[in-house]
Short mmCIF file of C-alpha atoms in Angstrom, two decimals:
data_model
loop_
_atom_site.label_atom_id
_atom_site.label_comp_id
_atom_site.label_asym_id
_atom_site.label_seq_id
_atom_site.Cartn_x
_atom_site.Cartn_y
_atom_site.Cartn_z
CA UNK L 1 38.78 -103.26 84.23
CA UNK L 2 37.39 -105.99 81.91
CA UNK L 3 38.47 -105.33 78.08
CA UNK L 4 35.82 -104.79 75.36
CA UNK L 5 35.99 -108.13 73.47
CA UNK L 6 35.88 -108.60 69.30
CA UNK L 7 36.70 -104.92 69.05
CA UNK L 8 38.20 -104.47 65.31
CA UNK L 9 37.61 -100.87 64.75
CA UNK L 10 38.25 -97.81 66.86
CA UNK L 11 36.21 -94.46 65.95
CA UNK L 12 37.71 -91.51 67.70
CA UNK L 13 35.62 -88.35 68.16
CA UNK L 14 38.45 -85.14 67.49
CA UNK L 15 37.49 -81.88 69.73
CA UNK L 16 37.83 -82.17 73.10
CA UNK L 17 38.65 -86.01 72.86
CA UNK L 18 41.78 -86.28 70.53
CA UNK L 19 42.57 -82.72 70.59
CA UNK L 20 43.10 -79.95 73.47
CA UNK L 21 40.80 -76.47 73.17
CA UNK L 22 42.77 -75.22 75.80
CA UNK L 23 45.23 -72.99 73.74
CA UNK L 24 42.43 -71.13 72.62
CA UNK L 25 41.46 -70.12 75.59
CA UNK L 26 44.74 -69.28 76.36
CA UNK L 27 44.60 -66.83 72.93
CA UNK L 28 40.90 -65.88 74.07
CA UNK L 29 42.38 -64.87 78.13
CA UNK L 30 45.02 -62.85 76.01
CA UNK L 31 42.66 -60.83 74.06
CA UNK L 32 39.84 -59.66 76.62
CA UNK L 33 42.45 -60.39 79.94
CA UNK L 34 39.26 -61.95 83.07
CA UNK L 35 37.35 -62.66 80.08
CA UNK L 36 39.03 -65.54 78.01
CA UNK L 37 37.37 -68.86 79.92
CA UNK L 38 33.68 -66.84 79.75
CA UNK L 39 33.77 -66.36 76.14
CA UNK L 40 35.33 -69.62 75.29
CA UNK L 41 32.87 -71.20 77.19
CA UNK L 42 29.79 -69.30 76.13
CA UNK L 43 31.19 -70.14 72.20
CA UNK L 44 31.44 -73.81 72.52
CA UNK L 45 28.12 -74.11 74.08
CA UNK L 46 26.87 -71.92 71.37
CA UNK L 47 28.65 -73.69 68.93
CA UNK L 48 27.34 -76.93 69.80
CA UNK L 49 23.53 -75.84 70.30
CA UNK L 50 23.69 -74.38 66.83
CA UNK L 51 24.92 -77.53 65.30
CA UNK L 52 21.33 -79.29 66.90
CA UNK L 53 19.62 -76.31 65.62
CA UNK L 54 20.97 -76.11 62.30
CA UNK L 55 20.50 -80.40 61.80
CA UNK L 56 16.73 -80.00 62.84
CA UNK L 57 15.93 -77.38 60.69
CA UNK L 58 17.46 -79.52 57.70
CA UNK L 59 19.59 -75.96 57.15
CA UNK L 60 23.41 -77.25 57.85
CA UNK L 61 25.92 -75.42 57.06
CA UNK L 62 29.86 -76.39 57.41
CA UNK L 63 31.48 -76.50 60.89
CA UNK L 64 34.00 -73.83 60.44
CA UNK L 65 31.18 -71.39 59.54
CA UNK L 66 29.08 -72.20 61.96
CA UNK L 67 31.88 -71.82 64.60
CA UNK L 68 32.66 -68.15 63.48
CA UNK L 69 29.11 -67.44 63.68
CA UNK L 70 29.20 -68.85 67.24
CA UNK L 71 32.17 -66.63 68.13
CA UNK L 72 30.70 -63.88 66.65
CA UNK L 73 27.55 -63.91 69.08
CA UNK L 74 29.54 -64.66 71.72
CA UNK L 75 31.71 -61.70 71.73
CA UNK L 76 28.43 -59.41 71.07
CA UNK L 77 26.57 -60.95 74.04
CA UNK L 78 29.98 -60.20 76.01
CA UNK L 79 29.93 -56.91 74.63
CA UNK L 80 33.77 -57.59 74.05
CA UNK L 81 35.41 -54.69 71.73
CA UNK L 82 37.10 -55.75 68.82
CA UNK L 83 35.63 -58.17 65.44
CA UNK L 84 37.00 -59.20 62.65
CA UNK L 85 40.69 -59.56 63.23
CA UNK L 86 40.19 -61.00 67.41
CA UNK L 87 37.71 -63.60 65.65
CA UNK L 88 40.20 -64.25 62.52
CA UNK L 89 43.07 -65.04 64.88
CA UNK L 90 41.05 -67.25 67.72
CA UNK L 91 39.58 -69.45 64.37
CA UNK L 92 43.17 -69.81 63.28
CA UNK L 93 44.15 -70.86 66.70
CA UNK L 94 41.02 -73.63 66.60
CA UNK L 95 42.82 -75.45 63.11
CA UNK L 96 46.09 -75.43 65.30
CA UNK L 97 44.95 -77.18 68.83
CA UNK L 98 47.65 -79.59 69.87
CA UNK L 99 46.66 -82.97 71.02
CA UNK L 100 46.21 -84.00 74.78
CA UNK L 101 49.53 -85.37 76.25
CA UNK L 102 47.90 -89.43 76.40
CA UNK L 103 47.27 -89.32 73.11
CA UNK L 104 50.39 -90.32 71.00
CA UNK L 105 51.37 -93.44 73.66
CA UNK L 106 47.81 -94.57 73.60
CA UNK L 107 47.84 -94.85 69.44
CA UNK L 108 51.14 -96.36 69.30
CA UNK L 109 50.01 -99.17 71.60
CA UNK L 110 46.48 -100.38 69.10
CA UNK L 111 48.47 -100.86 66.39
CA UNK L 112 46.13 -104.34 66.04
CA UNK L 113 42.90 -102.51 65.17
CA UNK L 114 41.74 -100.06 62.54
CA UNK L 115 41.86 -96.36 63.71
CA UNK L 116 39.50 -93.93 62.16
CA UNK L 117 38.51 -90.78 63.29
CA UNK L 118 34.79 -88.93 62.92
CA UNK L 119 34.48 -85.30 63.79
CA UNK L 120 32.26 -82.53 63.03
CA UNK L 121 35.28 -80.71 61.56
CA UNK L 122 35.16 -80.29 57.91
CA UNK L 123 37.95 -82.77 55.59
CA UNK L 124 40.11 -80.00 55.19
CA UNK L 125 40.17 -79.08 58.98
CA UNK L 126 40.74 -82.57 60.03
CA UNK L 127 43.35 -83.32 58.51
CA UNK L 128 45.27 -79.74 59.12
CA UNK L 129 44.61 -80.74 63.02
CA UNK L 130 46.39 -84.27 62.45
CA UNK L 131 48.94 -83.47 60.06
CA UNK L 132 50.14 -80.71 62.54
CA UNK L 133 49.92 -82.86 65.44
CA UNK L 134 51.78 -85.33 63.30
CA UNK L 135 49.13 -88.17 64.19
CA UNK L 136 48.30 -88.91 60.20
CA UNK L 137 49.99 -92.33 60.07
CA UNK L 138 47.85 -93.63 62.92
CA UNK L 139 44.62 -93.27 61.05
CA UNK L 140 43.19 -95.82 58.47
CA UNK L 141 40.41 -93.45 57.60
CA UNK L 142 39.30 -89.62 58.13
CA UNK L 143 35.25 -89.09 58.35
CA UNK L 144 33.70 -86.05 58.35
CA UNK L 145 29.76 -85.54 59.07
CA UNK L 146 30.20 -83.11 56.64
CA UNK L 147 29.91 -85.96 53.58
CA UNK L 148 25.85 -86.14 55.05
CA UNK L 149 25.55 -82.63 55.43
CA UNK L 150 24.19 -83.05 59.17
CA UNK L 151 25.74 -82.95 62.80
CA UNK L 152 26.04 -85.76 65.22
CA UNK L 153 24.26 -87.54 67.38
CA UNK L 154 22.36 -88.42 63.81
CA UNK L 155 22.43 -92.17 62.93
CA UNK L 156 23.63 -91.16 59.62
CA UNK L 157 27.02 -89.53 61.09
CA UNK L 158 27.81 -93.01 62.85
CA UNK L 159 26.82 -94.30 59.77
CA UNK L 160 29.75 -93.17 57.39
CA UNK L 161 32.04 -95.58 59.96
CA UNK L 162 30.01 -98.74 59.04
CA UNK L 163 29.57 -98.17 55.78
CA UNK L 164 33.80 -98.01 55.14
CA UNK L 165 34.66 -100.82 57.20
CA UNK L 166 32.51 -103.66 56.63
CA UNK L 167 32.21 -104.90 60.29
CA UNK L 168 29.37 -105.35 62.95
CA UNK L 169 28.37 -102.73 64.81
CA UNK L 170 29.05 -103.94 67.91
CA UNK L 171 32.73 -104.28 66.58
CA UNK L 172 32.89 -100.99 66.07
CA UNK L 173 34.42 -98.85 69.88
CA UNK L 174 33.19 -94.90 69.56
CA UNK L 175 35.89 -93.05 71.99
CA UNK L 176 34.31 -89.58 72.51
CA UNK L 177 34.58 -87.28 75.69
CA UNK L 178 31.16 -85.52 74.75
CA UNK L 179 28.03 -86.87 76.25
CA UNK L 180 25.42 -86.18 73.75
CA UNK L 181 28.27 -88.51 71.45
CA UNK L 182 28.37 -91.07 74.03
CA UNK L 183 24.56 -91.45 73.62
CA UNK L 184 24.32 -90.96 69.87
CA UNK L 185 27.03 -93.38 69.55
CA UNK L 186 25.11 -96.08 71.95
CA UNK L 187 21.93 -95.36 70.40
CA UNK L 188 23.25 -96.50 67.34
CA UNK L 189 24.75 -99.39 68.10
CA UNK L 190 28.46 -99.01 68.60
CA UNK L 191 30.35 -99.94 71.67
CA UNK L 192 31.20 -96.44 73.48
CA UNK L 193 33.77 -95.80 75.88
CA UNK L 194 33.50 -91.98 77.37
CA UNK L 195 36.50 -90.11 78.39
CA UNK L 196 35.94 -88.11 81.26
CA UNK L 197 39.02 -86.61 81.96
CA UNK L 198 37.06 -83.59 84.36
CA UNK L 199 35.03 -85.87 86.01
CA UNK L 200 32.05 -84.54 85.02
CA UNK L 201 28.11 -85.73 85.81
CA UNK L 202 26.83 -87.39 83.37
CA UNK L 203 23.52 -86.48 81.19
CA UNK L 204 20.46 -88.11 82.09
CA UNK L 205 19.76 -89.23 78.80
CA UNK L 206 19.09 -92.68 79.60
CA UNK L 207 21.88 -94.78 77.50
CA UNK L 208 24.99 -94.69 79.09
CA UNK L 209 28.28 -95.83 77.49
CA UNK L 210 30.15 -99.47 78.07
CA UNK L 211 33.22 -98.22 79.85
CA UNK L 212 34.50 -94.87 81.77
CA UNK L 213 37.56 -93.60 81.11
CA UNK L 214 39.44 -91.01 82.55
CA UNK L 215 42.52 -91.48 80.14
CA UNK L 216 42.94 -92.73 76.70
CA UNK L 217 46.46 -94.05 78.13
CA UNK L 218 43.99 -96.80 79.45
CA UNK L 219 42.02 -97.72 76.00
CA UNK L 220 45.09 -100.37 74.98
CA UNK L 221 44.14 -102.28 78.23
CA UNK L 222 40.47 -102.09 77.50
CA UNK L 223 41.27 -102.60 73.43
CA UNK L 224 42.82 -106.43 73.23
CA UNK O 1 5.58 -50.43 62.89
CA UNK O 2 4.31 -51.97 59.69
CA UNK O 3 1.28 -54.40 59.58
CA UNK O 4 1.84 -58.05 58.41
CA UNK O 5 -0.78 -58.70 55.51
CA UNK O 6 -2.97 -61.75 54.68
CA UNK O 7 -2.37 -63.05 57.95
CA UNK O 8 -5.04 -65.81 58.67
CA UNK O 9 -3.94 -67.88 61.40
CA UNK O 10 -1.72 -67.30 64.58
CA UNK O 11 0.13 -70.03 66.10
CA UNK O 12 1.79 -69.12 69.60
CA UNK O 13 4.60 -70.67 71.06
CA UNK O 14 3.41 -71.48 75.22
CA UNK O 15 6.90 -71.59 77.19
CA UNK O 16 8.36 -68.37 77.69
CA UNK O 17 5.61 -66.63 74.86
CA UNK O 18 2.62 -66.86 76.22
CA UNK O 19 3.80 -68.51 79.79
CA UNK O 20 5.92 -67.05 82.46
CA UNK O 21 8.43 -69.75 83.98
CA UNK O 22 8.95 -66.99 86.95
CA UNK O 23 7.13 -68.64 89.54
CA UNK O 24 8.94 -71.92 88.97
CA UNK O 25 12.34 -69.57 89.59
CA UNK O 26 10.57 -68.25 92.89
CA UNK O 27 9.99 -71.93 94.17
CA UNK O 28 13.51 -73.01 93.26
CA UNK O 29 14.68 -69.65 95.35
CA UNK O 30 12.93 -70.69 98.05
CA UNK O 31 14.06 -74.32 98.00
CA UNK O 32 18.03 -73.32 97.88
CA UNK O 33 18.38 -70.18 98.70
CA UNK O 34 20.98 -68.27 97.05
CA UNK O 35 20.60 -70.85 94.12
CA UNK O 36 17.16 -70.96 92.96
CA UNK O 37 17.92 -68.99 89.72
CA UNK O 38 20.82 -70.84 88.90
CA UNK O 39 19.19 -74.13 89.29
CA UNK O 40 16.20 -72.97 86.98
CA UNK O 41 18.48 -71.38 84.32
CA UNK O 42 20.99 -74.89 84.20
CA UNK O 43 17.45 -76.66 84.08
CA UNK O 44 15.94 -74.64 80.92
CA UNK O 45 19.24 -75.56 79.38
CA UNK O 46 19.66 -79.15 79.82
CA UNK O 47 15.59 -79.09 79.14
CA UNK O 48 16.33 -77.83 75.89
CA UNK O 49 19.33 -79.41 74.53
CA UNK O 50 17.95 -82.51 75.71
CA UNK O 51 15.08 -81.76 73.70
CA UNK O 52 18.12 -81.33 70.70
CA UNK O 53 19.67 -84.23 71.76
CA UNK O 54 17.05 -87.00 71.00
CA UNK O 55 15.40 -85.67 68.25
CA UNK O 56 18.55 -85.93 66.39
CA UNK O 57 19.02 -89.44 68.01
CA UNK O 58 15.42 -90.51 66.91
CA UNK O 59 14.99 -91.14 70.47
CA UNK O 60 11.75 -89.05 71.37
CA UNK O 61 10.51 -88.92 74.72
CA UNK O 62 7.74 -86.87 75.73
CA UNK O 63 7.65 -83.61 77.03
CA UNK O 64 7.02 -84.03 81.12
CA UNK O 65 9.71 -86.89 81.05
CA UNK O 66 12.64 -85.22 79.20
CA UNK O 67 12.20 -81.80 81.74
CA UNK O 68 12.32 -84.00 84.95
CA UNK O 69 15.34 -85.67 83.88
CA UNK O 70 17.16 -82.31 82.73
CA UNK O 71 15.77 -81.42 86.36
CA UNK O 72 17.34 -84.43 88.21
CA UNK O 73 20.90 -83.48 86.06
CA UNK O 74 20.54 -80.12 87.69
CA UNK O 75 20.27 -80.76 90.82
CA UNK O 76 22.82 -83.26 90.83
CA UNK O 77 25.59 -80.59 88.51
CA UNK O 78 24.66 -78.35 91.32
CA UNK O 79 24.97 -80.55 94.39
CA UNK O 80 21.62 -79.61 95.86
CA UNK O 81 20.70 -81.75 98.62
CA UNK O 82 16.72 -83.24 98.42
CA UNK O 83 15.79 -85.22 95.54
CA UNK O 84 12.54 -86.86 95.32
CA UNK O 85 10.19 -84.64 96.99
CA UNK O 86 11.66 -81.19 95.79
CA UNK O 87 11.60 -82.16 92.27
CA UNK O 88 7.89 -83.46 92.59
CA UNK O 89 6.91 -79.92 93.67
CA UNK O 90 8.81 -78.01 90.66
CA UNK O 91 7.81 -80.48 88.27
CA UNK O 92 4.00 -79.73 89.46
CA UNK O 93 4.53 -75.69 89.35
CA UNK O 94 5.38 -76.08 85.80
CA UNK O 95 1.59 -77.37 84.89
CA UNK O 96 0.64 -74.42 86.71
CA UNK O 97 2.56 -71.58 85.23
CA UNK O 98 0.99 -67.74 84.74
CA UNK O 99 0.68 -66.44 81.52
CA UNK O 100 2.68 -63.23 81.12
CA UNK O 101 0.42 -59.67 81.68
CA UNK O 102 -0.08 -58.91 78.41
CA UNK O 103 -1.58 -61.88 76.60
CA UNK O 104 -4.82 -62.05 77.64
CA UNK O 105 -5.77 -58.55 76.27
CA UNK O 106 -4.00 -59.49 73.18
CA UNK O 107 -5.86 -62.40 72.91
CA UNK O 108 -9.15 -60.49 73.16
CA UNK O 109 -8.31 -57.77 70.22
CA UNK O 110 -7.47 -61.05 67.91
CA UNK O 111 -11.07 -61.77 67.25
CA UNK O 112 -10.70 -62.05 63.54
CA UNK O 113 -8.12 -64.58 63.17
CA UNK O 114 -7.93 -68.20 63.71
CA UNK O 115 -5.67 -68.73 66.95
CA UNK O 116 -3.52 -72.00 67.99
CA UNK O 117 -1.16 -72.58 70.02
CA UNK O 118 2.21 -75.80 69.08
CA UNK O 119 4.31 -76.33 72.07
CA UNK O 120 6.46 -78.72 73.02
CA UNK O 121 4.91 -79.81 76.00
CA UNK O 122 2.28 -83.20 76.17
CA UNK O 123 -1.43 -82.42 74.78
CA UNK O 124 -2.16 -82.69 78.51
CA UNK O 125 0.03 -80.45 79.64
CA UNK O 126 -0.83 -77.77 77.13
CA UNK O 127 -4.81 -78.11 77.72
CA UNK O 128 -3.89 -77.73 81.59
CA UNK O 129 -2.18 -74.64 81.09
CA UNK O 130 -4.62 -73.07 79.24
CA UNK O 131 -6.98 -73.92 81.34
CA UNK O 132 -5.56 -72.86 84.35
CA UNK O 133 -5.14 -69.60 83.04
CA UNK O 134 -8.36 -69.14 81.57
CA UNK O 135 -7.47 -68.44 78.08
CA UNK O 136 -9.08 -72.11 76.45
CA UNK O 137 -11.95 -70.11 74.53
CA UNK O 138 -9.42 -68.09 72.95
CA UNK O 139 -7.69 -70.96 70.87
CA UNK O 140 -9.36 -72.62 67.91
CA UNK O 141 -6.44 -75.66 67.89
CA UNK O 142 -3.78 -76.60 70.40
CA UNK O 143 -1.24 -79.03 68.69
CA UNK O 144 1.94 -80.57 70.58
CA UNK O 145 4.66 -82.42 68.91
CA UNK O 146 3.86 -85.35 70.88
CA UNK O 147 1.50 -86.35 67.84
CA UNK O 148 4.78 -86.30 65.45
CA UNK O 149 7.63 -86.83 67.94
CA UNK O 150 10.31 -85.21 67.18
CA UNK O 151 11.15 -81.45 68.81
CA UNK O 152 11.41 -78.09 67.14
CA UNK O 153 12.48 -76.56 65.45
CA UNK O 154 12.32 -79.71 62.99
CA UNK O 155 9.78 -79.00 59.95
CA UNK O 156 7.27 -81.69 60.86
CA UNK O 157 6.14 -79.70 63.61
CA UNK O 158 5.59 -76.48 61.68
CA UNK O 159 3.81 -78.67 59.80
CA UNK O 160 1.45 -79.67 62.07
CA UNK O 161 -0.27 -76.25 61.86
CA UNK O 162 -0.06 -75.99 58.28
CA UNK O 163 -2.03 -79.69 57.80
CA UNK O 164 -4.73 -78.18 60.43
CA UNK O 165 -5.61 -75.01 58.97
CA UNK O 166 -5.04 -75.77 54.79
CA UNK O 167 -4.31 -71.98 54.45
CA UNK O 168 -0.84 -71.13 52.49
CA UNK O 169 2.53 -70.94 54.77
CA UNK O 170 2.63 -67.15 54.29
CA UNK O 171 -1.06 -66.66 55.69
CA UNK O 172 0.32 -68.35 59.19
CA UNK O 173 2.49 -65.46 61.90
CA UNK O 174 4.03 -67.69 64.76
CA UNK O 175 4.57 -66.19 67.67
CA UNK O 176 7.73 -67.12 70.06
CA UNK O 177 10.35 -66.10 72.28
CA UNK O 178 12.63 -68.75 72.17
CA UNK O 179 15.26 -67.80 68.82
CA UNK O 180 15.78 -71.89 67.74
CA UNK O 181 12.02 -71.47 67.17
CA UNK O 182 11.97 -68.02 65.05
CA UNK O 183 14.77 -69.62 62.62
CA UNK O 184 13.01 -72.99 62.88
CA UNK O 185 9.56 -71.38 61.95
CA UNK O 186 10.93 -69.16 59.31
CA UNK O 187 12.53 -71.56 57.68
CA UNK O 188 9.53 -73.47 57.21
CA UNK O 189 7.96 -70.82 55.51
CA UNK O 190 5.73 -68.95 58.48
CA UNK O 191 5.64 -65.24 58.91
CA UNK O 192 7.22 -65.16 61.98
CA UNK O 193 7.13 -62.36 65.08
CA UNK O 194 10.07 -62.43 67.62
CA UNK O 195 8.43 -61.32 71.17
CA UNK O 196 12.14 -60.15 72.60
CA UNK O 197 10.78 -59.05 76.03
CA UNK O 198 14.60 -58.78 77.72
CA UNK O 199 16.17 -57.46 74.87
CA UNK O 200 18.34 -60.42 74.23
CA UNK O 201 20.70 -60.20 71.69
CA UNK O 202 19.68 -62.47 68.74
CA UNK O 203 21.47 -65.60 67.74
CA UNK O 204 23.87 -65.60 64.81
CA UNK O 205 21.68 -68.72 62.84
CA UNK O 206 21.40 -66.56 59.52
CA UNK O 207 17.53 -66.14 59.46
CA UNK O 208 15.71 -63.28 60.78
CA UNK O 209 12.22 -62.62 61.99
CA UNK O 210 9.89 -60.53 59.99
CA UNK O 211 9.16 -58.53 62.97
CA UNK O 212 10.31 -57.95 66.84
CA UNK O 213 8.34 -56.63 69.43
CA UNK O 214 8.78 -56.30 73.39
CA UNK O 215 5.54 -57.38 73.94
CA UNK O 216 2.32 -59.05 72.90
CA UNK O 217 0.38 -55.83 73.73
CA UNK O 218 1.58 -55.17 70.25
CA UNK O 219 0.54 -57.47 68.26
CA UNK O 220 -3.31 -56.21 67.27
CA UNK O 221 -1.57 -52.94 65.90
CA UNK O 222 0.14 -55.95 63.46
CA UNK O 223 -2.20 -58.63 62.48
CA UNK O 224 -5.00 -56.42 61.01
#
């Protein structure tokens, strides 16, 4: 695999790319036993589509809300029993997720390049996920697309990343494992590399991203 | 059921509101067999989070394209065998779609209001829909967001409507079945009427339509 060349500043996306989702569905199996992977599924799609919603109607609102409400449809489409205290205890579990096992290695090994991170996640949220996955040290810079008040793919989310670090875009690699990233990301200008750890299809939204992955325990080859 | 006041101007929704997607679900079933109503359901999906997707990006493309590529993902997700040819034929059902049963005697109690339609779909599309199902001499405007490209439910194309007419937002009712576009319409300012034909439950996105109805038979008894 050839390396991305000039590369002085890694963005990582958190949910799903940095960090696992899995223990909540673990929690959510628990709960409502033959109904844990349906709900979880049926909240992060909501959760998602509401973020697009919410951006295009210029009516954001902060990404923890917006997650309970997401949960909280999704357990009334399900008709699942239960409310407040089911959906207090799976949004605990969310500021708790533990990172995926290729993580760690991966960030130990780029110690030659800035490491940021830019998530949907509030401030407070991000750092609670990498101070209890004790990642903190790793990271140069935190962003949240919660200083523009609107979700990715926006430019303006991407944005925040240029604006701290000086560089080029095209110095800038955006390390995301969701697709709608991978073509915000691309659209804007940075370098992309896509985790696909599920080997999923990709969207047919045209851009694709620079490099495949199925690991980040590959990114220090690609990262030189 | 209370009336809505002042009303001067309807604007409809066409996908889903005033047009019935069925027969494009009864093509698909008789394509792959056993899979034509998952195919169209993962299709309205991608259609419409791709329709998300680049407005956020800035990267509009127009109606036709976006659903054939959201079709092409489908059929791939789903391993269905065919390609060119089969989506051809569902991408042509879709310019020929029914209206639903009880529009057209809506249409004809609504003689005292100004009537318009603002879909997504091209001004093509839209004009042969109408068309095809007879209803053009009931609309005094059809607008598409082609003319501002960008998707609902971003402001600009509520706005379309309002630029048309020069009535105030409170004298326009929309119309829709599709929930992104009641919050999206609502908060632009529109009166807005949630047609809820399958009793779905609503989406947890904070605004609420001023009234829901089960069908468009009803809506004479509230634009008086």
């Amino acid at each position: 695999m050839d390396p991305l060349l000039g590369i002085k500043v890694l963005a990582f996306d958190a949910y799903g790319t940095l960090f696992d989702v899995h223990s909540v569905v673990q929690l959510a199996e628990k709960m409502f036993p033959g109904k844990g992977l349906l709900l979880s599924q049926l909240w992060r799609t909501k959760q998602i589509e509401y973020m697009f919603i919410r951006s295009l109607m210029g009516k954001y609102i902060p990404h923890d809300q917006n997650t309970e409400l997401a949960l909280k449809y999704a357990m009334q489409f399900l008709g699942l029993s239960g409310g407040d205290q089911e959906r207090k205890e799976l949004m605990k579990a969310y500021e708790v997720l533990s990172p995926f096992g290729d993580v760690k290695h991966a960030l130990e090994k780029l110690g030659h390049v800035k490491k940021s991170i830019l998530s949907v996640g509030t401030p407070a949220l991000i750092k609670s996920l990498v101070n209890h996955a004790d990642l903190a040290h790793f990271f140069d810079e935190l962003f949240s697309v919660d200083e523009v008040k609107i979700y990715k793919p926006h430019p303006l989310t991407y944005q925040l990343v240029m604006d701290k670090f000086g560089v080029e875009k095209d110095q800038i690699a955006f390390i995301t494992s969701n697709y709608f990233d991978v073509v915000g990301a691309k659209a804007f200008g940075f370098k992309v590399i896509w985790v696909n750890r599920n080997h999923i299809v990709p969207d047919e939204l045209t851009l694709k991203p620079d490099i495949e992955l199925n690991s980040i325990d590959q990114l220090p080859i690609i990262i030189q």
